[in-house]
Short mmCIF file of C-alpha atoms in Angstrom, two decimals:
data_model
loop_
_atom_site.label_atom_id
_atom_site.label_comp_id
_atom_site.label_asym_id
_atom_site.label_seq_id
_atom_site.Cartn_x
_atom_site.Cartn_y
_atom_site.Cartn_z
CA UNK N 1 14.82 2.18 -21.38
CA UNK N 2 13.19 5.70 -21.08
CA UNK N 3 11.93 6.19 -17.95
CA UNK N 4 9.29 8.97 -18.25
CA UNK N 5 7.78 11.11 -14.94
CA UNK N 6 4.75 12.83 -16.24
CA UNK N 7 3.76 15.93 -14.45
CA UNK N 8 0.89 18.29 -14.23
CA UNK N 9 2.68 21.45 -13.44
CA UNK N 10 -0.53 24.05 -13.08
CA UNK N 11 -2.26 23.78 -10.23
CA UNK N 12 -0.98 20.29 -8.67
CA UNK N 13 -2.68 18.15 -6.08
CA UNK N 14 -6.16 19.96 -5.66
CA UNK N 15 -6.96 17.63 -3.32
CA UNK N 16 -4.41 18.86 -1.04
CA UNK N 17 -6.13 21.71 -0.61
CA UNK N 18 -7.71 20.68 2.88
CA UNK N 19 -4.07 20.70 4.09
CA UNK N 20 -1.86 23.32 1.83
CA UNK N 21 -2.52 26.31 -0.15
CA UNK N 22 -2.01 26.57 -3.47
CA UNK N 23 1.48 27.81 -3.22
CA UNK N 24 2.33 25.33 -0.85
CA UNK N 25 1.03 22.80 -2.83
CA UNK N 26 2.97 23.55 -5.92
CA UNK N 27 5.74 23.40 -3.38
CA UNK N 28 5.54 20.11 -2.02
CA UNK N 29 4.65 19.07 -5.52
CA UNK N 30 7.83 20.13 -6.51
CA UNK N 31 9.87 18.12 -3.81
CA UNK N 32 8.12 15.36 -4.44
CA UNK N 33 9.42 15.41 -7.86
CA UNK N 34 12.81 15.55 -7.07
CA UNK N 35 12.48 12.61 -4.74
CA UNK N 36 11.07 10.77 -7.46
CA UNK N 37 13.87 11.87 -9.74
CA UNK N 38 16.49 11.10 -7.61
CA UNK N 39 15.13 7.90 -6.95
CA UNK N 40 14.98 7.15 -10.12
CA UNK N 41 19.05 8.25 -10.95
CA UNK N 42 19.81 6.30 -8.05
CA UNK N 43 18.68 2.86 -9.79
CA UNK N 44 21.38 4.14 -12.94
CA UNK N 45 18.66 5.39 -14.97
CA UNK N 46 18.01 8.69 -16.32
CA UNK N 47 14.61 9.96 -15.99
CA UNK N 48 12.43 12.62 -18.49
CA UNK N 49 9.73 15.10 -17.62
CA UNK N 50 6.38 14.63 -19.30
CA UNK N 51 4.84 18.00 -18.21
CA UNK N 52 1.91 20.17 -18.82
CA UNK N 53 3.80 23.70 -19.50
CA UNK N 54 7.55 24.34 -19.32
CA UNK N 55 9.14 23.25 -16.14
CA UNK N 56 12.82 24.52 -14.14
CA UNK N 57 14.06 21.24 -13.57
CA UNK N 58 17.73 19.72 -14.23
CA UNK N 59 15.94 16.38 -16.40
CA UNK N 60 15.14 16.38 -19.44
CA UNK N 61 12.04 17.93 -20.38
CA UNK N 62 9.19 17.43 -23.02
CA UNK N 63 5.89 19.87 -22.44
CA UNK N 64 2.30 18.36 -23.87
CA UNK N 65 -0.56 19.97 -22.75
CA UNK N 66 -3.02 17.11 -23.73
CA UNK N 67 -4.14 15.23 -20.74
CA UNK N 68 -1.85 12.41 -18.79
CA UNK N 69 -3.53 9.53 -21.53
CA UNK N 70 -2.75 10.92 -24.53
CA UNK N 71 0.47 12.56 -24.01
CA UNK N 72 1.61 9.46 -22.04
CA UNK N 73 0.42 7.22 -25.72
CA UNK N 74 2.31 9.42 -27.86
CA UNK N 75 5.56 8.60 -26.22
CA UNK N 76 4.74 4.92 -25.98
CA UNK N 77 3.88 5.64 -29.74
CA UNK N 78 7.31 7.27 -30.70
CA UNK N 79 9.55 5.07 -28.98
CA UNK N 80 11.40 1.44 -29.95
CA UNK N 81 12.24 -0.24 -26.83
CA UNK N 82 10.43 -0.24 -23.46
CA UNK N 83 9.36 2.59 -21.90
CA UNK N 84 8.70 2.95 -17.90
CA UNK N 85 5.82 5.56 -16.40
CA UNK N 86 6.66 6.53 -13.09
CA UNK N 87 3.70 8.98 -11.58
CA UNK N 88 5.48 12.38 -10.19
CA UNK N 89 3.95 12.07 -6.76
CA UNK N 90 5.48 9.02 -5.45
CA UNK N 91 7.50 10.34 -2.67
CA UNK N 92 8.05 6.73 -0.56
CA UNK N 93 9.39 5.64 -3.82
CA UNK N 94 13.31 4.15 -3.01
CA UNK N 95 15.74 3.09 -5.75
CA UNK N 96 15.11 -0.41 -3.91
CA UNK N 97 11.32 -0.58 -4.67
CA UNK N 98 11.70 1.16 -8.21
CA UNK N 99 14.14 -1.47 -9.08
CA UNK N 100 12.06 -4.51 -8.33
CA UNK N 101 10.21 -2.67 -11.05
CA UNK N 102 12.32 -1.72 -13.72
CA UNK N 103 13.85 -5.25 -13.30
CA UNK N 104 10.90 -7.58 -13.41
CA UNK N 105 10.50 -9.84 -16.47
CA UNK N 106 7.42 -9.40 -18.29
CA UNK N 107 6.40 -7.74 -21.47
CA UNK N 108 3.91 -5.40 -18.84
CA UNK N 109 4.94 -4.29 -15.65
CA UNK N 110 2.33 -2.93 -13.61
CA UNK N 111 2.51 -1.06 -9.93
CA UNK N 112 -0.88 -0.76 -8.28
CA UNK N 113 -1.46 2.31 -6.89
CA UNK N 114 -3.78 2.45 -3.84
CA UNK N 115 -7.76 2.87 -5.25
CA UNK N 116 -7.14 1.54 -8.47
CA UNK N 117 -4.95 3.48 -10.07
CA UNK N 118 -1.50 2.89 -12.11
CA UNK N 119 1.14 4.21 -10.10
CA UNK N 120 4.14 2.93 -12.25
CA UNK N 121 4.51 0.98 -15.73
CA UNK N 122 7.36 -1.08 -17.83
CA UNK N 123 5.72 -1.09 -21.09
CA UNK N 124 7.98 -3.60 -22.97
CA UNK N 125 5.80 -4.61 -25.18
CA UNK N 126 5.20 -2.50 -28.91
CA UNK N 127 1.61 -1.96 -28.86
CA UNK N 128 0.42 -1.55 -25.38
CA UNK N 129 -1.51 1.77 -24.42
CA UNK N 130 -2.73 3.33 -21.12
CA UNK N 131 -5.60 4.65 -20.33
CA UNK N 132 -5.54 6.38 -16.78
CA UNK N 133 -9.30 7.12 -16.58
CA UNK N 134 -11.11 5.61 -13.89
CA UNK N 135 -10.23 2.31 -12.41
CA UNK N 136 -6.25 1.82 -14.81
CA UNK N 137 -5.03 -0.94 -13.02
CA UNK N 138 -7.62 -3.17 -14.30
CA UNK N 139 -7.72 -1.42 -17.48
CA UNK N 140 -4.15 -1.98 -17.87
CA UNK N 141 -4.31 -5.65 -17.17
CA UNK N 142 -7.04 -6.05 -19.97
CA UNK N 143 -5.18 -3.82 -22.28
CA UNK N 144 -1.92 -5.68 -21.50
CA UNK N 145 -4.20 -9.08 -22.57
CA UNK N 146 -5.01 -7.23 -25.55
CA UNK N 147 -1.46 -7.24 -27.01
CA UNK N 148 -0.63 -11.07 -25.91
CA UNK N 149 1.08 -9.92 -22.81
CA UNK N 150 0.18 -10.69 -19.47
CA UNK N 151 0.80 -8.03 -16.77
CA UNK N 152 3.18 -8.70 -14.14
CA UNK N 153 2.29 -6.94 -11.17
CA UNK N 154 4.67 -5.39 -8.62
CA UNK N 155 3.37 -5.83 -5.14
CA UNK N 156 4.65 -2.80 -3.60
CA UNK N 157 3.18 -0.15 -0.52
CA UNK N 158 6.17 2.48 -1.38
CA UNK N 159 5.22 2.50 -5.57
CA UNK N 160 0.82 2.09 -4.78
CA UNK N 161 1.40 5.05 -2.26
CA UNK N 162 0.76 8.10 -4.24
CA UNK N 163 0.27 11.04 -2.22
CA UNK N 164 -3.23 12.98 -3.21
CA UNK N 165 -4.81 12.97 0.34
CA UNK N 166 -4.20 14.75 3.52
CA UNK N 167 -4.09 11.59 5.33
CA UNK N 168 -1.24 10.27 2.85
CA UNK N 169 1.09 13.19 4.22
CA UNK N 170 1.28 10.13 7.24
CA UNK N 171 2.62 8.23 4.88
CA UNK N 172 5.59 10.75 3.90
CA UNK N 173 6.01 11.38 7.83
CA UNK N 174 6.26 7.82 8.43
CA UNK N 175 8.20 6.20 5.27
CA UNK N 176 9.49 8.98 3.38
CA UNK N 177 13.42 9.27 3.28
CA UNK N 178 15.64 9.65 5.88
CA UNK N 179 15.28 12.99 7.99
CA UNK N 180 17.77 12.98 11.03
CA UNK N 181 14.59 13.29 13.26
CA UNK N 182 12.75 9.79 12.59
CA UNK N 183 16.40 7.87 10.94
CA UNK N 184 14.32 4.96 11.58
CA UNK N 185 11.63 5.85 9.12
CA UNK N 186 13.74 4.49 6.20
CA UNK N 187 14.24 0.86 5.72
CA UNK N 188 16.57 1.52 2.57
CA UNK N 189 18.98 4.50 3.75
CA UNK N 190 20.65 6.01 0.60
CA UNK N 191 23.25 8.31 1.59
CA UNK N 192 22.27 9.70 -3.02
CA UNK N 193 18.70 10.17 -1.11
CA UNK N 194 17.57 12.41 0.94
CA UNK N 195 13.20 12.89 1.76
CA UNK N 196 13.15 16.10 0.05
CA UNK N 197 9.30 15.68 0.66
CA UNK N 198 8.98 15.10 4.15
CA UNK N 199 11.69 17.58 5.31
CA UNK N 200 9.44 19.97 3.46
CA UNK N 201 6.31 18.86 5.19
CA UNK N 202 8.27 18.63 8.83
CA UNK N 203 9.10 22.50 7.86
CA UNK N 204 5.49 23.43 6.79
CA UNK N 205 5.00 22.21 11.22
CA UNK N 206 3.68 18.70 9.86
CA UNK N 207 4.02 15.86 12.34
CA UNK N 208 2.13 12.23 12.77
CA UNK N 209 -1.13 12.28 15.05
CA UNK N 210 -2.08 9.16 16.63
CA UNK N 211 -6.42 9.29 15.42
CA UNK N 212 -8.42 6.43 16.66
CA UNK N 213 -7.72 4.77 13.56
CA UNK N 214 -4.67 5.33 11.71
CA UNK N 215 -2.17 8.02 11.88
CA UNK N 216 -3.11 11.01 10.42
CA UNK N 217 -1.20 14.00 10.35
CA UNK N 218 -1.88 17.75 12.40
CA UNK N 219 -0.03 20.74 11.62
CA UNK N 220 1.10 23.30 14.23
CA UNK N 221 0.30 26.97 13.28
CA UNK N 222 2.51 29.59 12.08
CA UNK N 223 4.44 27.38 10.02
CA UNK N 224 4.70 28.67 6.48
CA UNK N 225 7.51 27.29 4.46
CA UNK N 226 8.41 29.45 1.43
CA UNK N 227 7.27 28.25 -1.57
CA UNK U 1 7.77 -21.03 13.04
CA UNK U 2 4.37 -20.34 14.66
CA UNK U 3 2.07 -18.19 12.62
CA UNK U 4 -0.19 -16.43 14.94
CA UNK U 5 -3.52 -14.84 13.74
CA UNK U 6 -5.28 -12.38 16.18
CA UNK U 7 -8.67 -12.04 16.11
CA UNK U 8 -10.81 -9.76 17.99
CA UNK U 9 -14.36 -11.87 17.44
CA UNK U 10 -17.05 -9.71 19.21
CA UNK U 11 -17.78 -6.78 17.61
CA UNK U 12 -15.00 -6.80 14.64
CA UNK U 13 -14.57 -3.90 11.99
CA UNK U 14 -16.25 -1.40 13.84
CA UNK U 15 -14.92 1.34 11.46
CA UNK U 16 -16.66 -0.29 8.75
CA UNK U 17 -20.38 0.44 10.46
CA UNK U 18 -21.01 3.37 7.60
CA UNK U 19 -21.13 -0.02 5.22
CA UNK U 20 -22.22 -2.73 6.79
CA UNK U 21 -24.57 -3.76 9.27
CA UNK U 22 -22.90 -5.37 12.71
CA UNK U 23 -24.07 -8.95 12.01
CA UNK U 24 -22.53 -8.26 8.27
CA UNK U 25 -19.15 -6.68 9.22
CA UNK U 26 -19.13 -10.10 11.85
CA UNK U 27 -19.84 -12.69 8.88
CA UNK U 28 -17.40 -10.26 6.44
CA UNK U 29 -14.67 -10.52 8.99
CA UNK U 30 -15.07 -14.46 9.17
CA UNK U 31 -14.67 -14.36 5.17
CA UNK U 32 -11.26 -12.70 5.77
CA UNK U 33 -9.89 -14.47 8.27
CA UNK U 34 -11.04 -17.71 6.11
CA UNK U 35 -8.51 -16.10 3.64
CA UNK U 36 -5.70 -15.13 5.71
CA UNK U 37 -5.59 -18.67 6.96
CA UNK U 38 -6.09 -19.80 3.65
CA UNK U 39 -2.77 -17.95 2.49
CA UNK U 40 -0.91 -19.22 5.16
CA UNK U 41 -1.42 -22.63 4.28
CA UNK U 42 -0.88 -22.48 0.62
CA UNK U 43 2.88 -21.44 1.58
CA UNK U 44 3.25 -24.24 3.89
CA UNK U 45 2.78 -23.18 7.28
CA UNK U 46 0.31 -24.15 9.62
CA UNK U 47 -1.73 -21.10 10.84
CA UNK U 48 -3.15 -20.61 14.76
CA UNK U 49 -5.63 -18.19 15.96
CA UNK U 50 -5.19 -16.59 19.09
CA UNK U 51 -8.98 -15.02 19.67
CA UNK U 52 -10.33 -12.57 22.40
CA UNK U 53 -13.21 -15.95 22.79
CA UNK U 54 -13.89 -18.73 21.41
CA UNK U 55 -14.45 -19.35 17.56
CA UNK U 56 -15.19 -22.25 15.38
CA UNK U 57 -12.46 -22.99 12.80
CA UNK U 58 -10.50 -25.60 11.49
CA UNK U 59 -7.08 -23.64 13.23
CA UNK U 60 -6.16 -24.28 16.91
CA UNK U 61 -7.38 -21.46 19.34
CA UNK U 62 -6.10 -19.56 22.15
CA UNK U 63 -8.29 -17.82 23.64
CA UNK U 64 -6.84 -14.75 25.58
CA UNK U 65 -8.93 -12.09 26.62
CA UNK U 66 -6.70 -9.55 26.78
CA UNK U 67 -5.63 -6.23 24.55
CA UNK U 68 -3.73 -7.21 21.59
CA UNK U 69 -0.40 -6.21 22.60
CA UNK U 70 -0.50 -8.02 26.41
CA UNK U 71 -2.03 -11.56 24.11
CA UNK U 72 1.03 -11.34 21.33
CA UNK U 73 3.55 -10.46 24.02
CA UNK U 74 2.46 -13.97 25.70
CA UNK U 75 3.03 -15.67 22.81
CA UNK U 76 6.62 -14.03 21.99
CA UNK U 77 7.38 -15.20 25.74
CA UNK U 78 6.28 -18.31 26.13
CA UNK U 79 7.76 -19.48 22.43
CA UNK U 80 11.22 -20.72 21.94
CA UNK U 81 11.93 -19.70 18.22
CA UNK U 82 10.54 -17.51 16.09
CA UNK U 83 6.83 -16.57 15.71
CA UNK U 84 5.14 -14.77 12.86
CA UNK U 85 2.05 -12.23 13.98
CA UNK U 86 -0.49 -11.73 10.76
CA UNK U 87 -3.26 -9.78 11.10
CA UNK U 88 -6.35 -11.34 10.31
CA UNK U 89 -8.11 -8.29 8.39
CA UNK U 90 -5.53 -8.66 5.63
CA UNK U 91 -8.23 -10.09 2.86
CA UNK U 92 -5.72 -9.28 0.02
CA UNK U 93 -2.75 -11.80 1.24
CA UNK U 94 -1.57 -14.00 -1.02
CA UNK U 95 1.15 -17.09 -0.28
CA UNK U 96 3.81 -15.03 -2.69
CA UNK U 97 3.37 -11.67 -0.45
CA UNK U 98 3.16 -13.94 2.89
CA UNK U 99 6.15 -16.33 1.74
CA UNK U 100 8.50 -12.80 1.32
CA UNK U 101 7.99 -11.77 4.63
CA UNK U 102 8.56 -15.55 6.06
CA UNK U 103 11.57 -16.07 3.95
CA UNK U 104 12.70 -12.52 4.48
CA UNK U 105 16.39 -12.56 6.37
CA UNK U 106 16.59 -11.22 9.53
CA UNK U 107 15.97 -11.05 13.41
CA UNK U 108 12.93 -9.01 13.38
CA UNK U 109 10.84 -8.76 10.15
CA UNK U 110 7.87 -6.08 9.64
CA UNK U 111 5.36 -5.34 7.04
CA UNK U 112 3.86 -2.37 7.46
CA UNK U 113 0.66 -1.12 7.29
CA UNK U 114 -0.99 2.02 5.86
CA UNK U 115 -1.02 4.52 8.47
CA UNK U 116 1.36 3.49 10.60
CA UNK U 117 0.31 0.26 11.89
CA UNK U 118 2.25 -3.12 11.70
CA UNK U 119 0.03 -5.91 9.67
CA UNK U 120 2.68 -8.77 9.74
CA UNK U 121 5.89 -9.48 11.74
CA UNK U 122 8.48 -12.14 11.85
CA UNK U 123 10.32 -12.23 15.50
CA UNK U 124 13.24 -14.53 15.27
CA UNK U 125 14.83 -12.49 18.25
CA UNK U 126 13.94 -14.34 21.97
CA UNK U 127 13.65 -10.64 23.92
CA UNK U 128 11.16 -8.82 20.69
CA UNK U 129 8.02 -7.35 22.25
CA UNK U 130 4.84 -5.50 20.16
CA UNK U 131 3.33 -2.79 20.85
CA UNK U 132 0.64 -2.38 19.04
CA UNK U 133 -0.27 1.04 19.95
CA UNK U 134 -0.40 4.56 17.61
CA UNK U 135 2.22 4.25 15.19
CA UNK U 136 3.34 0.63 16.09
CA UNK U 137 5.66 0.30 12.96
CA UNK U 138 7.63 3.15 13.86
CA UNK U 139 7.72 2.04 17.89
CA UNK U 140 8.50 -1.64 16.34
CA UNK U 141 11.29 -0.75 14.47
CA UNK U 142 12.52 1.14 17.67
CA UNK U 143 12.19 -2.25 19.65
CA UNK U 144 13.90 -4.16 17.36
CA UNK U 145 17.00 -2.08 17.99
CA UNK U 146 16.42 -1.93 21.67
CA UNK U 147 17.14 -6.02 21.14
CA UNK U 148 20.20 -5.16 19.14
CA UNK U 149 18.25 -6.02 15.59
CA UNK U 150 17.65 -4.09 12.68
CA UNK U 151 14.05 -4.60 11.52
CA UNK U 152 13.77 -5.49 7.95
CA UNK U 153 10.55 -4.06 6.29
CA UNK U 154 8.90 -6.07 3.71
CA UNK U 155 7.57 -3.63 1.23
CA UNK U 156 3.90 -5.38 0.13
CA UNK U 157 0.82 -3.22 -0.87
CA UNK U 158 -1.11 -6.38 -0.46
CA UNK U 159 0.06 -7.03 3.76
CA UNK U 160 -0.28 -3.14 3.96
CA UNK U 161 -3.64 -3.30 3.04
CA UNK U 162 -5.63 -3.89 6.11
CA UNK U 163 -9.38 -3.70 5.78
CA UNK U 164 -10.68 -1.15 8.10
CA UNK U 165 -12.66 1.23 6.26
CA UNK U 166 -15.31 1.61 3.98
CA UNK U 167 -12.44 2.67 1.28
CA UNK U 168 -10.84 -0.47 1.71
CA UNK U 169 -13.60 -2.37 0.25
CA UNK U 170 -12.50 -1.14 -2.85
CA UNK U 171 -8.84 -2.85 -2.66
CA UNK U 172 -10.70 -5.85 -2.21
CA UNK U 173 -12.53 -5.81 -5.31
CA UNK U 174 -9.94 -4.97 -6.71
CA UNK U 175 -7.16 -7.14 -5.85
CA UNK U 176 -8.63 -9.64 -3.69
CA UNK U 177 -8.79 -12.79 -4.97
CA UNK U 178 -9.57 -14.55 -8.65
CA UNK U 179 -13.66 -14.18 -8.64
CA UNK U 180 -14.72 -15.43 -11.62
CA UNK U 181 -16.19 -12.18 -12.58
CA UNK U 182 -12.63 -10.18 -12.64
CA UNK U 183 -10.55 -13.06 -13.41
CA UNK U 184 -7.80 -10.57 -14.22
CA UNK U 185 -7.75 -8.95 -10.19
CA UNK U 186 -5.33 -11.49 -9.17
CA UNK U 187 -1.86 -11.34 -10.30
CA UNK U 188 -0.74 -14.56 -8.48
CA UNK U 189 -3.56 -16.73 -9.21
CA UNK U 190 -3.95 -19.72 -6.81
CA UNK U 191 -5.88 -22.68 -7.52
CA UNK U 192 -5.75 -23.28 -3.25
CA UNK U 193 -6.92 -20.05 -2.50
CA UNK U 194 -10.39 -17.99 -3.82
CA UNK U 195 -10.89 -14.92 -2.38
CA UNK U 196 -14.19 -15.45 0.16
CA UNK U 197 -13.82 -11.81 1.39
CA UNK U 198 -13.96 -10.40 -2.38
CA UNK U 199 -16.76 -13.19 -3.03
CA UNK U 200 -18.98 -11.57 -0.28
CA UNK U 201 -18.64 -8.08 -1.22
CA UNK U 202 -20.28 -9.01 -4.46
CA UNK U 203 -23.03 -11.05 -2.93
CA UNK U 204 -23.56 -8.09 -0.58
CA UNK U 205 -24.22 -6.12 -3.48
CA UNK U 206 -20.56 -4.22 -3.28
CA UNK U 207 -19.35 -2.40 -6.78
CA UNK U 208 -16.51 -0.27 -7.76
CA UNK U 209 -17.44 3.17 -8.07
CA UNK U 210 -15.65 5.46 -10.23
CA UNK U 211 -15.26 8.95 -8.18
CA UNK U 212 -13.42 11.85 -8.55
CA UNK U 213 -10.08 10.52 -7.16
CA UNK U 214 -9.51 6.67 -5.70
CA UNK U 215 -11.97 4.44 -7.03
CA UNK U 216 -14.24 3.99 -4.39
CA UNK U 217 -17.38 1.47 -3.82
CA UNK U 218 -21.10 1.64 -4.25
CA UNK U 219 -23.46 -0.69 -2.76
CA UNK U 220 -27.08 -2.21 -4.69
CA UNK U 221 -29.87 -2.00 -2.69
CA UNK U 222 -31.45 -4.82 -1.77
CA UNK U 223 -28.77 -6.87 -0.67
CA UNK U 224 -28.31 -9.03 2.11
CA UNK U 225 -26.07 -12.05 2.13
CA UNK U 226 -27.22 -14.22 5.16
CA UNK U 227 -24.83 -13.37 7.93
#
C-alpha cells in the first residue's frame, strides 16, 4: 500500500499565525511532519511526500503544485492497489492509532478529523475520489457510496486531531509523544518515537494553561526557537 | 460495573449561551443526556445518574449537591468493584465507542477529552480518586500510578467530544446520530439508539456552515423548539 503525506510546503498553517510567526510556523510544520513520518515507518510502512514545491526530507518525494484535491486524485488515479492519505499535521498520530487504520477491513477507510474534515484515508477501492473542500468527511462517505463501498470509519481523537488552531497546540502539550517532562502524556511509548512537535513547542516557551474551559496553551516571552 | 452519569441540572452548558438561550441549552442538555443513557444501554449496562438535584428520568438518581470531584469520589468510596464515570455532555457516544472503554483491560481506564479533560473512566482499582480539575487527564493518569496502575487511554474522537461550545454543535451534526436527513453521519448505525441531541439542533434551526477552516454552524432565524 502507498501511504501518501501530502504537504503544503509555502506558507503552512496560516492560522497559526495568532501563536507563531511565519518562520516558526514553517518550523513546527516541519516537526510535525517528521512525527507523522515516523509514525508512519513505525507501523512497517514507508511513507511518500505529496508536496507543493520541492521539499529536504529523507521520504520519498513527488512535488504538484495543484491544490490538495487534485493532486491527491491523480495519485489515486495512477495507482493499482490501495492507497492511504495521511494529512501532514497530525502530530498525536502513534503507530498504534495509524494502525487501527491501515488495518481496518473495508474498501474505504475514513478518519474524521475534528470540524468535518478528512484527516486520514485507505482508499482500497479503484474508483473512489476525494474531494477536501468544505465539509470531506461527509463528502467522502457519499463518494465512498458512489463506488459500492461503504466507508468504514475510524473512531479516533489522536488521527481527527489535526493541529490548525492555537488552542490545538494543548493538544500537542498534552498527547503528543513522549518528552521526559510530562512521560505520562503518552499512552503508547515508542522508544522509534520521539514528539518531535511538542519538544519544539516546549522550546518555543509553550506550556498548558488551565482557562475556564479547556486547556489552552500561554507562551512565556523571549523564547524563540530557531527555525 | 456501575455506570455513573453526572449531571449538573441547573444552569447546564453555560459556555454554549452565544447559541442558545438558557431554557434551550437546559432542554438541549436533557436531549444529550437522553443519548448518553441511551448508549449505555444498547451495550448492556444499566446507566445511573448522580445529579446536583433532582431530575425526572427513567435512571435511578443520586442526588449530591456537591462539586463534581467531592460527588464521584463518594461513589468510588462507597462502591466495592469497579465503577465507570461518563460524562453526560457526550451527545456523539455510541455503544461501539462506550463498549471499548468498558471492555478495555486494565485497573484504571480513561478516555480523554479535548483539552485536557477526562470524558469517561473505568476504575477497577478500590483506592482511584478523580479530580476533575484543569487538566484532569493528565492529573488522572498521575493518580492511577499513585495506586500502583497504569491508566490505559481509550483513543475515541466520539468520548473526546464533549459538547461545550458553540463549535461543538457542529460535531453533532455531523456525527451524532442517524437523522434521517444525513443518514450517512453515523458510522455505527443503531436501530436502539437515534440521536435526540442531533434531532434538536435541526429543529432549533442548527446548519453546518462551511467557513474558512472547521466547518462550523449557522442558525435559521425563527426557530424555537419548545424547551
Amino acid at each position: 500500500m502507498r501511504v501518501v503525506v501530502p504537504y503544503a510546503a509555502a506558507e503552512p498553517k496560516t492560522r497559526l499565525a495568532d501563536a507563531l510567526s511565519p518562520a516558526e510556523r514553517s518550523a513546527f510544520a516541519d516537526e510535525m511532519l517528521a512525527d507523522v513520518l515516523a509514525a508512519i515507518r513505525a507501523t512497517g510502512r514507508e511513507p511518500e511526500l505529496l508536496a507543493t514545491e520541492p521539499v529536504e526530507t529523507d521520504a520519498p518525494v513527488t512535488v504538484d503544485r495543484r491544490p490538495l484535491t487534485e493532486a491527491v486524485n491523480a495519485v489515486l488515479a495512477e495507482t493499482d492497489g490501495p492507497v492511504a492519505v495521511v494529512m501532514a499535521d497530525l502530530a498525536l498520530a502513534t503507530p498504534d492509532a495509524l494502525a487501527r487504520l491501515f488495518d481496518a477491513e473495508g474498501e474505504v477507510l475514513l478518519a474524521p478529523g475534528r470540524g468535518g474534515g478528512t484527516n486520514a484515508l485507505v482508499a482500497r477501492a479503484d474508483d473512489f475520489r476525494v474531494d477536501y473542500h468544505g465539509s470531506s468527511y461527509l463528502d467522502h462517505r457519499r463518494a465512498a457510496r458512489a463506488v459500492g463501498a461503504d466507508a468504514t470509519v475510524v473512531d479516533s481523537h489522536r488521527l481527527a486531531t489535526d493541529v490548525d488552531e492555537r488552542e490545538d497546540l494543548a493538544e500537542v502539550l498534552i498527547h503528543g509523544g513522549s518528552a521526559p517532562e510530562y512521560p505520562e502524556a503518552d499512552a503508547n511509548p515508542d522508544p522509534r518515537r520521539t514528539s518531535r512537535a511538542r519538544s519544539w513547542l516546549r522550546r518555543a516557551g509553550f506550556d498548558l494553561a488551565d482557562d475556564e474551559g479547556r486547556t489552552t496553551v500561554e507562551r512565556e516571552s523571549g523564547f524563540a526557537p530557531r527555525s
